[in-house]
XYZ file of C-alpha atoms in Angstrom:
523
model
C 0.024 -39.592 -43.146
C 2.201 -38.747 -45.788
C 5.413 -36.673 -44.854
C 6.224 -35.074 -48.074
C 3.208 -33.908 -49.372
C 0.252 -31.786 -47.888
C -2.941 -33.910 -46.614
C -5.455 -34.709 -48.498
C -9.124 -34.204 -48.190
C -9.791 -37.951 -47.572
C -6.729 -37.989 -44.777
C -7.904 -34.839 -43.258
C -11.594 -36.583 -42.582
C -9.639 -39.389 -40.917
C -7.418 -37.287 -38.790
C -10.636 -35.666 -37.403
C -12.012 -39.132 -36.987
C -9.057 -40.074 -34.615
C -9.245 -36.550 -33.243
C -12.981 -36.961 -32.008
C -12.139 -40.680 -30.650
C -9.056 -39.446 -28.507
C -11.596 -36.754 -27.190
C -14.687 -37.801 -26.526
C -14.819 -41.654 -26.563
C -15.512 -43.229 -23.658
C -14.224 -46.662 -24.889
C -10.336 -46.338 -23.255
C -9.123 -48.761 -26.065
C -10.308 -46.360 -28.729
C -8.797 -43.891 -27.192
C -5.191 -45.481 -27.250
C -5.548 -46.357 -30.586
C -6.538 -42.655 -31.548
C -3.583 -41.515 -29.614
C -0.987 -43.997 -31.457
C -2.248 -42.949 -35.105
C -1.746 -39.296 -34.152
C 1.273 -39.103 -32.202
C 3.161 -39.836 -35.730
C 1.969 -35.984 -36.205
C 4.967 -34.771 -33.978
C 7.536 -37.560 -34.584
C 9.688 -35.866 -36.999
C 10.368 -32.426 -38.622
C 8.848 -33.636 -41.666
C 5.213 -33.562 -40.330
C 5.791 -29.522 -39.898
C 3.473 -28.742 -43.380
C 0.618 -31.064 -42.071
C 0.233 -29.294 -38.748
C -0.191 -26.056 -40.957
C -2.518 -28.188 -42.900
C -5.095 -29.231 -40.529
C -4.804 -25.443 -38.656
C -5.595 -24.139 -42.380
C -8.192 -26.654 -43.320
C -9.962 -28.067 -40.914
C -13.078 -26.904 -38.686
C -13.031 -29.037 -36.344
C -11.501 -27.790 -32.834
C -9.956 -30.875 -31.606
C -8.113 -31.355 -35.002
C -7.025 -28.062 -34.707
C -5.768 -28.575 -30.766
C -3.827 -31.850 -32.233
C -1.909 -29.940 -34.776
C -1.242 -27.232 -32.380
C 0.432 -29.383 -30.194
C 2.557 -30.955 -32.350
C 3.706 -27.774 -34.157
C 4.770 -26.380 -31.152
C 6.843 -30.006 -30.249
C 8.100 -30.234 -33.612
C 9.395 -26.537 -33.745
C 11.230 -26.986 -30.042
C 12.852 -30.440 -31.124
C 13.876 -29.121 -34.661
C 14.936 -25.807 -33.774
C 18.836 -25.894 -33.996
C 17.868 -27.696 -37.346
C 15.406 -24.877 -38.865
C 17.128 -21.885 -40.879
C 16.744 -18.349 -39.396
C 14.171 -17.323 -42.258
C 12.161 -20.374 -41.017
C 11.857 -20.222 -38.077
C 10.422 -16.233 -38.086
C 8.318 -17.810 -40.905
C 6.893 -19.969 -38.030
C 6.264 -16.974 -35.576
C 4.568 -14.951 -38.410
C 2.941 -18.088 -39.601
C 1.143 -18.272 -36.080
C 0.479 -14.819 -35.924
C -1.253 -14.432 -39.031
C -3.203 -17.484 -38.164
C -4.435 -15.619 -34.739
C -5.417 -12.117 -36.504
C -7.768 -13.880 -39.112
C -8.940 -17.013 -37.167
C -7.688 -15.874 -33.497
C -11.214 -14.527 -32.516
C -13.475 -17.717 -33.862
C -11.400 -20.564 -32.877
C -12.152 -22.177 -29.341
C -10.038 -20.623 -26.744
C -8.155 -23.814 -25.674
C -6.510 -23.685 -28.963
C -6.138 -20.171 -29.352
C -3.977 -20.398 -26.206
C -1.660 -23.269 -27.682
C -1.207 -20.853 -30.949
C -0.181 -17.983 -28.229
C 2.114 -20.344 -26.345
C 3.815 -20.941 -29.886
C 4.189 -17.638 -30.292
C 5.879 -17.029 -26.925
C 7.861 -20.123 -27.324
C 9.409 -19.326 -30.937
C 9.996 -15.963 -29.500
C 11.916 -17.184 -26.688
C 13.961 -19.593 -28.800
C 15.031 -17.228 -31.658
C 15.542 -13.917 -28.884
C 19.297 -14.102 -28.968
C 19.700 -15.380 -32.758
C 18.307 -11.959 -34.720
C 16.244 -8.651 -34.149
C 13.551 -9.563 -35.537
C 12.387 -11.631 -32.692
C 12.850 -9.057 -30.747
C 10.327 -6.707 -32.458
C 7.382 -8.895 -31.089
C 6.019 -6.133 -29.039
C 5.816 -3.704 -32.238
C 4.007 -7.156 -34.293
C 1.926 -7.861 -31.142
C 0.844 -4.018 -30.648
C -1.066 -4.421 -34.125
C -3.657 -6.783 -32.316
C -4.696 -4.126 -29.746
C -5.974 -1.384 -32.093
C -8.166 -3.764 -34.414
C -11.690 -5.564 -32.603
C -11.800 -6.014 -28.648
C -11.141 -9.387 -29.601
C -8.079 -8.934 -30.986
C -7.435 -6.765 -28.008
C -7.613 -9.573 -25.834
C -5.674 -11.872 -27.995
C -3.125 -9.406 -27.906
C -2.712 -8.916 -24.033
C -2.821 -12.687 -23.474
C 0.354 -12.752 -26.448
C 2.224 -10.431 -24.235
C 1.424 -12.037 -20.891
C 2.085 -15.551 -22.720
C 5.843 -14.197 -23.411
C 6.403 -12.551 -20.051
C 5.480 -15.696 -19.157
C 7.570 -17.607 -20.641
C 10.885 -15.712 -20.614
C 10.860 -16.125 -16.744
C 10.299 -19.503 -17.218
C 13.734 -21.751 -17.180
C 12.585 -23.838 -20.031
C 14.037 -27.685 -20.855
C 15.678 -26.800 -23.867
C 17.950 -24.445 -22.135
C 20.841 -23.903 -19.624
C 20.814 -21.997 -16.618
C 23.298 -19.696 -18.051
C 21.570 -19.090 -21.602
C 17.969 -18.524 -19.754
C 19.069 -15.540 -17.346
C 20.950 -14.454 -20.392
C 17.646 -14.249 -22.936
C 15.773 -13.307 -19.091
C 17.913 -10.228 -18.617
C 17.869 -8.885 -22.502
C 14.268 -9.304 -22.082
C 13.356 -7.091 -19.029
C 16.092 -4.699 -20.055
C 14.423 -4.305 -24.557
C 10.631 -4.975 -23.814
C 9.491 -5.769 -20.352
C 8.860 -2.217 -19.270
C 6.982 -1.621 -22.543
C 4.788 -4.298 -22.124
C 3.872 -3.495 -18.701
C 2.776 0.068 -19.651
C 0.659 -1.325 -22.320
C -1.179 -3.140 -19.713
C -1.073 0.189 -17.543
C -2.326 2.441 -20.513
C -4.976 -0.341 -21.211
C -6.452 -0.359 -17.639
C -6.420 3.806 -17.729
C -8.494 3.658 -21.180
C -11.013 0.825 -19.735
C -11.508 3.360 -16.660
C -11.819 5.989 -18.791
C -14.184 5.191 -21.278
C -11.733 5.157 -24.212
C -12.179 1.524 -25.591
C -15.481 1.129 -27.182
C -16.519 -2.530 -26.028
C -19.515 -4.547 -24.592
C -20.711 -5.181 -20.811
C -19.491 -8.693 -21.537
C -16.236 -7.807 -23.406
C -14.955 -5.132 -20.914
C -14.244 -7.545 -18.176
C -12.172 -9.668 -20.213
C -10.799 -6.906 -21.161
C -9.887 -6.171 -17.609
C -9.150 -9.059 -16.545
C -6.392 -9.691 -19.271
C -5.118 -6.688 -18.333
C -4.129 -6.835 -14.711
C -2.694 -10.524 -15.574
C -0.375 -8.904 -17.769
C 0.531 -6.157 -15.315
C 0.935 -8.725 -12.427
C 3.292 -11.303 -14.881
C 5.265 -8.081 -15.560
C 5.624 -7.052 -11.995
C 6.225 -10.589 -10.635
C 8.983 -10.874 -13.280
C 12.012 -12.757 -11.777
C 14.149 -9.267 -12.444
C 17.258 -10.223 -11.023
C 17.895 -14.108 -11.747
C 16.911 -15.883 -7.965
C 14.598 -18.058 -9.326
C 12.651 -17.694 -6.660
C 10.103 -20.425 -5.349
C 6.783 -19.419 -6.663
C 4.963 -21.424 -4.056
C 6.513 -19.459 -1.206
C 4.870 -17.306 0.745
C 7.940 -15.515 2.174
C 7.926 -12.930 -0.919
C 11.131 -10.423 -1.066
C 11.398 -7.588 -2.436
C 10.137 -6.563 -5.878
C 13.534 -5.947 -7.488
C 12.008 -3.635 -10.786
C 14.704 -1.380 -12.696
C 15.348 1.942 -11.742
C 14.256 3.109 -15.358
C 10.205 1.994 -14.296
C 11.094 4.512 -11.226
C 8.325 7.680 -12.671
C 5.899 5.030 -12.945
C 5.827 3.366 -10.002
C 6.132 7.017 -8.316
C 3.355 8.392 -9.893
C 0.599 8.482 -7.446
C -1.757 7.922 -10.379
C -0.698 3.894 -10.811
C -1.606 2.803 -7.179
C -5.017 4.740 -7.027
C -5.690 2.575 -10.529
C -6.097 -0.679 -8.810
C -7.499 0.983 -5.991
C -10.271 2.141 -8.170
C -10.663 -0.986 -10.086
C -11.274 -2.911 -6.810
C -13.890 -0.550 -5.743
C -15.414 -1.321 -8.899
C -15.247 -4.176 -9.220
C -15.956 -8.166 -8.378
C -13.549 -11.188 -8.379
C -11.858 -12.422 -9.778
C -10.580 -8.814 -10.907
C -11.094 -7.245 -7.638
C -8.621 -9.708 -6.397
C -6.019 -9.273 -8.853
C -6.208 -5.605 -8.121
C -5.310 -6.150 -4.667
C -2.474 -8.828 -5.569
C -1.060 -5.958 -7.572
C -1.057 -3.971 -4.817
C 0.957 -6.537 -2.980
C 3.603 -6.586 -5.448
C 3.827 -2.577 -5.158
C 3.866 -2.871 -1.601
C 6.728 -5.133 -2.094
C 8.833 -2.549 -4.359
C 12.548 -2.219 -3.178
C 13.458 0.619 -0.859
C 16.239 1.811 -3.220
C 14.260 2.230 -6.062
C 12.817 5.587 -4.654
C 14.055 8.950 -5.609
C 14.153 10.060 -1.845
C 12.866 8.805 1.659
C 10.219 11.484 1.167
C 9.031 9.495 -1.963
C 8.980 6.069 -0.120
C 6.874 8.033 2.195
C 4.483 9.423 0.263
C 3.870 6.010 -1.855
C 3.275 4.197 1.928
C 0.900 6.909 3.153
C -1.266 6.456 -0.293
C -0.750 2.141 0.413
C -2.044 2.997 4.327
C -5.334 5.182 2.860
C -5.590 3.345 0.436
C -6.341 0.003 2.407
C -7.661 2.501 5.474
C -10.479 2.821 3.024
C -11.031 -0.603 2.153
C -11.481 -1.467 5.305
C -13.509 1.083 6.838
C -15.873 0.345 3.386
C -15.684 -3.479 3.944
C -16.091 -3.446 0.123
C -15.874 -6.731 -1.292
C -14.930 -8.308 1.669
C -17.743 -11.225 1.914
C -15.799 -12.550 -1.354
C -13.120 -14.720 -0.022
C -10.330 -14.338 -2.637
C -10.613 -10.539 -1.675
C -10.355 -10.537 1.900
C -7.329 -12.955 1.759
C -5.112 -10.474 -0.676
C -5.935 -8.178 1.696
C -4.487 -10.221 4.470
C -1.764 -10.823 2.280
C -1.387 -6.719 1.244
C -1.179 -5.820 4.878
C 1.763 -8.356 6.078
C 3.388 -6.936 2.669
C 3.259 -3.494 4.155
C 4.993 -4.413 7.398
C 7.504 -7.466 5.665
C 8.732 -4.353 3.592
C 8.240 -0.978 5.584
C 9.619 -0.200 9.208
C 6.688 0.398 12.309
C 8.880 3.922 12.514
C 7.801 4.427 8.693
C 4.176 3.411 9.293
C 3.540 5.875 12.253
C 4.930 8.404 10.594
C 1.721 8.282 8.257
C -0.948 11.160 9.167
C -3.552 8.109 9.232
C -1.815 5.975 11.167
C -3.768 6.038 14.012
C -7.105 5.270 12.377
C -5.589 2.650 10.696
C -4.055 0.435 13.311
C -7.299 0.647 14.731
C -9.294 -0.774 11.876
C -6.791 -3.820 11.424
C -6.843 -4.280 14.425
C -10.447 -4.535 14.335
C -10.645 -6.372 11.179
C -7.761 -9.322 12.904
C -9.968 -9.657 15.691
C -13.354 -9.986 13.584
C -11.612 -12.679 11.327
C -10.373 -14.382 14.424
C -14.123 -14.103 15.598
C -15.122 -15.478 11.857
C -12.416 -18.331 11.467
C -14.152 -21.053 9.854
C -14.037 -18.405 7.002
C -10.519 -16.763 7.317
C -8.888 -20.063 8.075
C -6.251 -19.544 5.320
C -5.917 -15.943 5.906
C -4.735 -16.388 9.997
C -1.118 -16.903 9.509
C -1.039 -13.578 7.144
C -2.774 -11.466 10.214
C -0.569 -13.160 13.294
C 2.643 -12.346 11.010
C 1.876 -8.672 10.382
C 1.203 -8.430 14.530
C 4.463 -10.154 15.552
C 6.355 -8.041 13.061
C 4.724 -4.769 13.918
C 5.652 -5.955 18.259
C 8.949 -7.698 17.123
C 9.909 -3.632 15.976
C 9.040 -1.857 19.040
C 12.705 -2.393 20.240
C 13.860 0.400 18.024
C 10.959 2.789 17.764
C 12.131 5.941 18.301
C 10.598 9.581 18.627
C 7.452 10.253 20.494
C 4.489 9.054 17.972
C 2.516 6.288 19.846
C 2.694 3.170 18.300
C -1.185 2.232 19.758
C 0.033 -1.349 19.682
C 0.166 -1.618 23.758
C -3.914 -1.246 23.918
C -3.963 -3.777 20.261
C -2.198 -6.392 20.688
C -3.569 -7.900 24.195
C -7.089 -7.813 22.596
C -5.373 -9.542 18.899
C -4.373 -12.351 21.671
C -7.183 -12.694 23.552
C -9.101 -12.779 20.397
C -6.961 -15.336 18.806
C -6.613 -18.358 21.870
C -10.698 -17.704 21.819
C -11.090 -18.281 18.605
C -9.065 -21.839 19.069
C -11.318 -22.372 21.931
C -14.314 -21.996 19.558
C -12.664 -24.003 16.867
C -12.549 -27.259 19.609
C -16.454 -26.808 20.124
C -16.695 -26.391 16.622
C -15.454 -29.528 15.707
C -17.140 -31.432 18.765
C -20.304 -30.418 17.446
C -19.925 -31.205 13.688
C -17.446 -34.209 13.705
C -20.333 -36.356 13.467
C -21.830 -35.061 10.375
C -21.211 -36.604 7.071
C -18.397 -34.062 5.135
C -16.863 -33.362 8.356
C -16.878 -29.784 9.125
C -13.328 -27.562 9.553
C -10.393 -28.782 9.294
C -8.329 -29.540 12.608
C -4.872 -28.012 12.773
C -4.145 -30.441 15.613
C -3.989 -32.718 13.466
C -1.940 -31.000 10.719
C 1.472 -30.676 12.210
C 2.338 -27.566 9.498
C -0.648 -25.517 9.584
C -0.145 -25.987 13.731
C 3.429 -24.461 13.529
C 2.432 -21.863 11.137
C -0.245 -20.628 13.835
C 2.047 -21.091 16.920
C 5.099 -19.901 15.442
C 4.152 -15.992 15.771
C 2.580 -16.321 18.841
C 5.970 -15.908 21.758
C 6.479 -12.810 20.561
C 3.094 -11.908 20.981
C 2.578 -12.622 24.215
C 5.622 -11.840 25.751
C 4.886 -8.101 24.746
C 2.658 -8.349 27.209
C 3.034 -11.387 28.893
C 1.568 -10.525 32.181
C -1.968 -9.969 30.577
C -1.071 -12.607 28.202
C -0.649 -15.241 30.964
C -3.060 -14.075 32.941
C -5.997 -15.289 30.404
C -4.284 -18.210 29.138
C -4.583 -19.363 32.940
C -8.125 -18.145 33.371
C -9.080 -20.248 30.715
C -6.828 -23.868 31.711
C -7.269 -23.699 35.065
C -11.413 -24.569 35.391
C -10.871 -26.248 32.182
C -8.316 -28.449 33.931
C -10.238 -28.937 36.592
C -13.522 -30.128 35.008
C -11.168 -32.819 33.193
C -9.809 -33.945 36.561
C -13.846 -34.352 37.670
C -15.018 -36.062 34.262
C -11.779 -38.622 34.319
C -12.756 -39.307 38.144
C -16.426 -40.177 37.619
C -17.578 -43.777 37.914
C -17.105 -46.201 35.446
C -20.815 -46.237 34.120
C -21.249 -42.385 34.270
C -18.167 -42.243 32.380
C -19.479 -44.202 28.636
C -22.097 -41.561 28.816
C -22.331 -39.712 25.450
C -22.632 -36.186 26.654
C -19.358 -37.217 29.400
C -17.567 -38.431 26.738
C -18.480 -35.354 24.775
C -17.039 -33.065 27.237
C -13.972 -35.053 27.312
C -13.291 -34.625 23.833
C -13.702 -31.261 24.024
C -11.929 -30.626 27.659
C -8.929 -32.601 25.874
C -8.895 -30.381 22.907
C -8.883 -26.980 24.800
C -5.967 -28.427 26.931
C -4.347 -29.490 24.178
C -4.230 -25.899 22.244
C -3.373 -24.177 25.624
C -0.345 -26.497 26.523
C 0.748 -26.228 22.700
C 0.559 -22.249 23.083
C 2.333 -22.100 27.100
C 5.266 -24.407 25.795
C 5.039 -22.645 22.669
C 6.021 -19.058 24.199
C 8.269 -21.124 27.158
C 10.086 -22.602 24.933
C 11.050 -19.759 22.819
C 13.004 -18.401 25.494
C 15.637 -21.138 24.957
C 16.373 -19.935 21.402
């Protein structure tokens, strides 16, 4: 490669050459060598024209990945170095590229192009207003072709992205500084093109295909959920954790998140629809469960917006709609911890369907603890909502019931059973190639995670809790007692050392769960 000049036709063939051997040789040594003839491409600043070179020239996707990459490296290690005038020409560059070439390229480097948009953005926000026009640039993709209209909502969700990401290239200080200007100019713009877009789909409004309208969709409630999961306030909180706070959004995006009309939305996209967008609509809904108290205009409000959450998920499950797909029925577990994490029991029976729809989670806990091998992942979302909803009976005041006295024996009964199955479970299929469930004996974090809600559980009421805890150790103590005391020969008999197993692993989940809700009592 030659730095100073454009390619030529005869260097362009060979850059594909090396381009196909980095990707799809099987011969490792090729490879490497492929790799060290094209990594030149993003050593130096220099190289900048040839990256728009091969994106303007060549065909071939892989080539066009390559260059992609390296414009994007080149233009975050030269940026300090780069005039003002250049380094917009850059963003326009890229978004000219996408409007002519966006829709027929291969998607894997369509969404490099989008992440060099976001990036540039990012890095020139604070340095003129230009950059910060993006939305207005970006808002001419969504009224040309449906494919454009896709390209467009993955440009926006690309740079929502990315400005709540602390990138490498900046401090602390500089990225909640860019963060803040951000969600203060654009954010709640963005977010309402992803609302208005959802409202057309539902609608009718956009003219597109079967296949193009769930793309479509989909794009759609990524961008909302980016926007709504923003980092609004500068914690930086652990994505990975499942402790969510609250959703700390403006008080200007107050009308909108009032507005009865934006929750039923993703209600009515779920019911009509299949995951993965029938998830996202319900992981939405646990963000606007989430939304901070003070952002209402009056308790009244915050009312109003929990009784539509409670029907709203009252319906779901009385419907059972889309519950046999998992990635629905475990945002759902997750939506209905949300609404007690964030709401107070004294709020919840307040609501004029309270009472039918305590019932149906109840119901629903116990049939997933009936159905574990499938809600596995979901248990620790259904035993938090219960302890939280028993932990708040202290300061329930007024006369409304809370039901939870006829509930919550049968949620604990239902859940030491379903351990109890779990130990024959995994006697029975240990043996077989692949294993069967998991054991969280034998997973010392999943364990706690189950355990941990359980004391204040059954010390709501213990008596009944106690009772069947003992019902169940006490023969199964005693048949352990006879099995150990059996004669040597008797005793390396396959079925006997079958019932062992299992005797051991009942025992062993009902001493865990007695010294579990003992030993709470000393902290």
């Amino acid at each position: 490669l030659r730095s100073t000049h454009a390619m030529e036709q005869n260097q362009l063939k060979q850059f594909e050459q090396y381009c196909a051997t980095l990707y799809t040789s099987p011969d490792a040594a090729e490879r490497s060598a492929a790799e060290a003839a094209l990594v030149q491409l993003s050593s130096t600043p220099e190289y900048l024209p040839q990256c728009q070179f091969v994106l303007d020239h060549s065909k071939y996707a892989y080539a066009q990945l390559v260059a992609a990459n390296a414009l994007k490296k080149l233009l975050v290690q030269s940026w300090n170095h780069l005039t003002p005038s250049q380094q917009l020409d850059f963003r326009n560059y890229t978004l000219s590229y996408l409007a002519q070439r966006g829709t027929s390229i291969e998607p894997f480097v369509s969404s490099n192009l989008v992440q060099i948009v976001a990036t540039v953005t990012k890095l020139g926000w604070s340095s003129g207003e230009e950059h910060k026009a993006i939305v207005q640039e970006v808002s001419k993709f969504l009224h040309a072709t449906t494919g454009h209209l896709v390209l467009g909502l993955q440009l926006l969700q690309q740079l929502v992205a990315e400005m709540n990401m602390a990138g490498n290239t900046r401090s602390l200080t500089q990225q909640r500084k860019v963060s803040a200007s951000f969600r203060d100019t654009a954010l709640f713009q963005i977010l309402q093109i992803g609302l208005r877009t959802l409202q057309q789909l539902s609608t009718g409004a956009i003219p597109c295909s079967g296949d193009e309208e769930p793309r479509i969709r989909e794009q759609s409630l990524s961008l909302c959920l980016s926007c709504l999961g923003f980092d609004f306030i500068g914690t930086t909180l652990d994505e990975a954790s499942e402790e969510m706070g609250t959703v700390q959004v403006p008080s200007s995006w107050r009308s909108v998140m009032e507005e009865a009309a934006t929750m039923q939305l993703f209600f009515d996209i779920y019911a009509a629809s299949s995951a993965p967008i029938s998830s996202k609509a319900l992981e939405v809904l646990v963000l606007l469960a989430s939304l901070r108290r003070s952002l209402f205009s009056s308790d009244d409000e915050r009312q109003a917006f929990l009784g539509r959450l409670l029907r709203g998920t009252l319906h779901l499950l009385q419907s059972q709609h889309g519950l046999t797909e998992h990635e629905n029925y475990h945002e759902l577990c997750r939506l209905l911890a949300r609404l007690k994490a964030n709401y107070q029991l004294s709020e919840l029976v307040q609501a004029d369907c309270y009472r039918e729809w305590i019932s149906m989670v109840a119901t629903f806990t116990i049939d997933s603890f009936k159905h574990w091998q499938w809600a596995a992942n979901s248990v620790y979302y259904l035993l938090s909502l219960w302890s939280r909803l028993v932990a708040s009976m202290p300061y329930l005041k007024g006369d409304v019931p809370s039901q939870l006295d006829s509930y919550v024996p049968q949620v604990i009964t239902a859940f030491i059973h379903s351990r109890m199955e779990l130990v024959r479970a995994l006697q029975q299929q240990g043996g077989e190639p692949g294993g069967g469930p998991d054991d969280p004996l034998d997973n010392e974090e999943q364990l706690t995670e189950q355990l941990d809600t359980l004391p204040s559980l059954c010390r709501f009421q213990l008596q009944q809790a106690s009772s069947y805890v003992l019902s169940l150790f006490e023969p199964c103590a005693k048949l352990y007692s006879q099995l150990l005391s059996l004669p040597t020969e008797r005793a390396r008999d396959a079925d006997v050392a079958a019932r062992l197993s299992q005797c051991e692993g009942e025992l062993a989940w009902l001493v865990y769960i007695i010294g579990t809700v003992l030993g709470s009592h000393l902290t």
